[in-house]
Short mmCIF file of C-alpha atoms in Angstrom, two decimals:
data_model
loop_
_atom_site.label_atom_id
_atom_site.label_comp_id
_atom_site.label_asym_id
_atom_site.label_seq_id
_atom_site.Cartn_x
_atom_site.Cartn_y
_atom_site.Cartn_z
CA UNK A 1 -1.39 40.56 -20.47
CA UNK A 2 -4.50 38.86 -21.98
CA UNK A 3 -7.31 41.30 -22.39
CA UNK A 4 -10.14 38.80 -21.41
CA UNK A 5 -11.97 39.08 -18.12
CA UNK A 6 -11.68 35.45 -17.17
CA UNK A 7 -7.92 35.71 -17.61
CA UNK A 8 -7.71 38.78 -15.42
CA UNK A 9 -9.82 37.13 -12.72
CA UNK A 10 -7.90 33.83 -12.91
CA UNK A 11 -4.49 35.90 -12.54
CA UNK A 12 -5.90 37.86 -9.68
CA UNK A 13 -7.11 34.66 -7.89
CA UNK A 14 -3.70 32.86 -8.41
CA UNK A 15 -2.04 36.06 -7.22
CA UNK A 16 -4.03 36.26 -4.04
CA UNK A 17 -3.54 32.46 -3.31
CA UNK A 18 0.22 32.96 -3.66
CA UNK A 19 0.36 35.91 -1.22
CA UNK A 20 -1.88 34.36 1.28
CA UNK A 21 0.24 31.04 1.12
CA UNK A 22 3.28 33.10 1.78
CA UNK A 23 1.57 34.77 4.62
CA UNK A 24 0.65 31.19 6.07
CA UNK A 25 4.15 30.20 5.93
CA UNK A 26 5.15 33.29 7.95
CA UNK A 27 2.42 32.46 10.55
CA UNK A 28 3.62 28.89 10.70
CA UNK A 29 7.31 30.02 11.18
CA UNK A 30 6.39 32.54 13.83
CA UNK A 31 4.44 29.87 15.75
CA UNK A 32 7.04 27.19 15.25
CA UNK A 33 10.16 29.07 16.26
CA UNK A 34 10.82 30.00 19.98
CA UNK A 35 11.97 33.63 19.50
CA UNK A 36 11.43 36.57 17.19
CA UNK A 37 15.16 36.89 16.55
CA UNK A 38 15.36 33.17 15.36
CA UNK A 39 12.29 33.59 13.18
CA UNK A 40 13.64 36.83 11.57
CA UNK A 41 16.94 34.95 10.72
CA UNK A 42 15.50 31.74 9.46
CA UNK A 43 12.29 32.72 7.64
CA UNK A 44 13.76 34.92 5.06
CA UNK A 45 16.50 32.41 4.09
CA UNK A 46 13.79 29.77 3.79
CA UNK A 47 11.47 31.89 1.61
CA UNK A 48 14.43 32.95 -0.81
CA UNK A 49 15.37 29.45 -1.08
CA UNK A 50 11.81 28.50 -2.03
CA UNK A 51 11.63 31.42 -4.52
CA UNK A 52 15.10 30.15 -6.20
CA UNK A 53 13.76 26.52 -6.57
CA UNK A 54 10.30 27.83 -7.49
CA UNK A 55 11.33 28.81 -11.09
CA UNK A 56 11.75 32.50 -10.62
CA UNK A 57 15.49 32.80 -10.95
CA UNK A 58 16.51 29.51 -12.41
CA UNK A 59 14.08 27.81 -15.00
CA UNK A 60 13.12 24.31 -14.21
CA UNK A 61 15.04 23.16 -17.35
CA UNK A 62 18.39 24.63 -16.04
CA UNK A 63 18.00 23.30 -12.53
CA UNK A 64 20.38 20.59 -11.46
CA UNK A 65 18.78 17.19 -11.01
CA UNK A 66 20.07 16.89 -7.53
CA UNK A 67 17.98 19.90 -6.32
CA UNK A 68 15.14 20.08 -8.82
CA UNK A 69 12.90 17.78 -6.65
CA UNK A 70 12.57 20.59 -4.08
CA UNK A 71 10.39 22.54 -6.31
CA UNK A 72 7.48 20.28 -5.29
CA UNK A 73 7.68 21.74 -1.80
CA UNK A 74 7.82 25.50 -2.80
CA UNK A 75 4.70 27.40 -2.84
CA UNK A 76 6.50 29.78 -5.33
CA UNK A 77 6.40 26.96 -7.94
CA UNK A 78 2.76 26.65 -8.00
CA UNK A 79 2.13 30.42 -7.97
CA UNK A 80 4.64 31.15 -10.63
CA UNK A 81 3.54 28.20 -12.85
CA UNK A 82 -0.04 28.98 -12.39
CA UNK A 83 0.34 32.63 -13.29
CA UNK A 84 2.54 31.93 -16.33
CA UNK A 85 0.06 29.21 -17.60
CA UNK A 86 -2.81 31.57 -17.36
CA UNK A 87 -0.92 34.21 -19.39
CA UNK A 88 0.74 32.08 -21.98
CA UNK A 89 -1.17 28.82 -22.58
CA UNK A 90 -2.73 28.58 -26.11
CA UNK A 91 -1.72 32.05 -27.09
CA UNK A 92 0.58 33.30 -29.87
CA UNK A 93 2.64 36.30 -28.91
CA UNK A 94 3.04 38.70 -31.84
CA UNK A 95 6.43 40.22 -32.70
CA UNK A 96 7.37 43.79 -33.78
CA UNK A 97 8.86 44.05 -37.33
CA UNK A 98 12.39 44.71 -36.06
CA UNK A 99 12.36 41.88 -33.56
CA UNK A 100 13.13 38.21 -33.99
CA UNK A 101 12.49 35.77 -31.14
CA UNK A 102 14.50 32.63 -30.73
CA UNK A 103 13.88 29.63 -28.53
CA UNK A 104 16.73 27.05 -28.82
CA UNK A 105 17.85 27.03 -32.36
CA UNK A 106 14.52 27.95 -34.05
CA UNK A 107 13.58 31.54 -34.70
CA UNK A 108 9.71 31.91 -34.21
CA UNK A 109 7.36 34.73 -34.93
CA UNK A 110 4.63 34.88 -33.71
CA UNK A 111 6.00 33.06 -30.67
CA UNK A 112 3.67 30.24 -29.37
CA UNK A 113 3.02 30.74 -25.69
CA UNK A 114 3.10 26.92 -25.24
CA UNK A 115 6.69 26.95 -26.41
CA UNK A 116 7.53 29.53 -23.90
CA UNK A 117 6.10 27.32 -21.03
CA UNK A 118 7.99 24.19 -22.47
CA UNK A 119 11.31 26.29 -22.60
CA UNK A 120 10.83 27.18 -18.84
CA UNK A 121 10.12 23.48 -17.86
CA UNK A 122 6.48 24.12 -17.01
CA UNK A 123 5.07 20.87 -18.27
CA UNK A 124 2.89 17.93 -16.91
CA UNK A 125 0.89 18.78 -13.70
CA UNK A 126 2.63 22.21 -13.49
CA UNK A 127 0.92 23.29 -16.86
CA UNK A 128 -2.52 22.75 -15.24
CA UNK A 129 -3.90 25.99 -13.68
CA UNK A 130 -6.36 24.28 -11.25
CA UNK A 131 -3.63 21.91 -10.00
CA UNK A 132 -1.47 25.00 -9.26
CA UNK A 133 -4.41 26.65 -7.48
CA UNK A 134 -5.24 23.42 -5.57
CA UNK A 135 -1.72 23.03 -4.33
CA UNK A 136 -1.62 26.61 -3.09
CA UNK A 137 -4.84 26.07 -1.14
CA UNK A 138 -3.61 22.62 0.43
CA UNK A 139 -0.38 24.32 1.43
CA UNK A 140 -2.24 27.20 2.98
CA UNK A 141 -4.59 24.93 5.00
CA UNK A 142 -1.67 22.78 6.08
CA UNK A 143 0.46 25.87 7.31
CA UNK A 144 -2.60 27.41 9.10
CA UNK A 145 -3.77 24.23 10.70
CA UNK A 146 -0.21 23.36 11.83
CA UNK A 147 0.27 26.94 13.19
CA UNK A 148 -2.93 26.72 15.05
CA UNK A 149 -1.97 23.36 16.66
CA UNK A 150 1.41 24.68 17.65
CA UNK A 151 -0.15 27.72 19.26
CA UNK A 152 -2.85 25.59 21.18
CA UNK A 153 -0.04 23.21 22.44
CA UNK A 154 2.16 26.12 23.62
CA UNK A 155 -0.13 27.24 26.33
#
């Protein structure tokens, strides 16, 4: 990880936002679904799906076009991209003497961090740390307000 204090605090901030956004989704699901059993069946399936389309398991560059649009609805996309941009943007990653790194057909050493982000499909708005943080905050506020309204209406 980057040894700078600013990088550490940004990483911690984005990590906190990602966790609280996931918590907000859990709160929303518990308020929206009529029974605990149904919530325990549907919520894990939804969250795992959001992780899969969020770039954790399948890089955006390898994701089929017919499902890649769903990444914009996944909180995991913004947390994952924000954390990776914080770590790799503008950084050269040194190599050990016995290691050669390859992205595509080109061997690179030191490996440019921006090339790592491009190879994972983290480009455009997703390559902006503050955009990712803002999207996590917006999703969190939306989930919590919706859960609040559902609870008020269920009296």
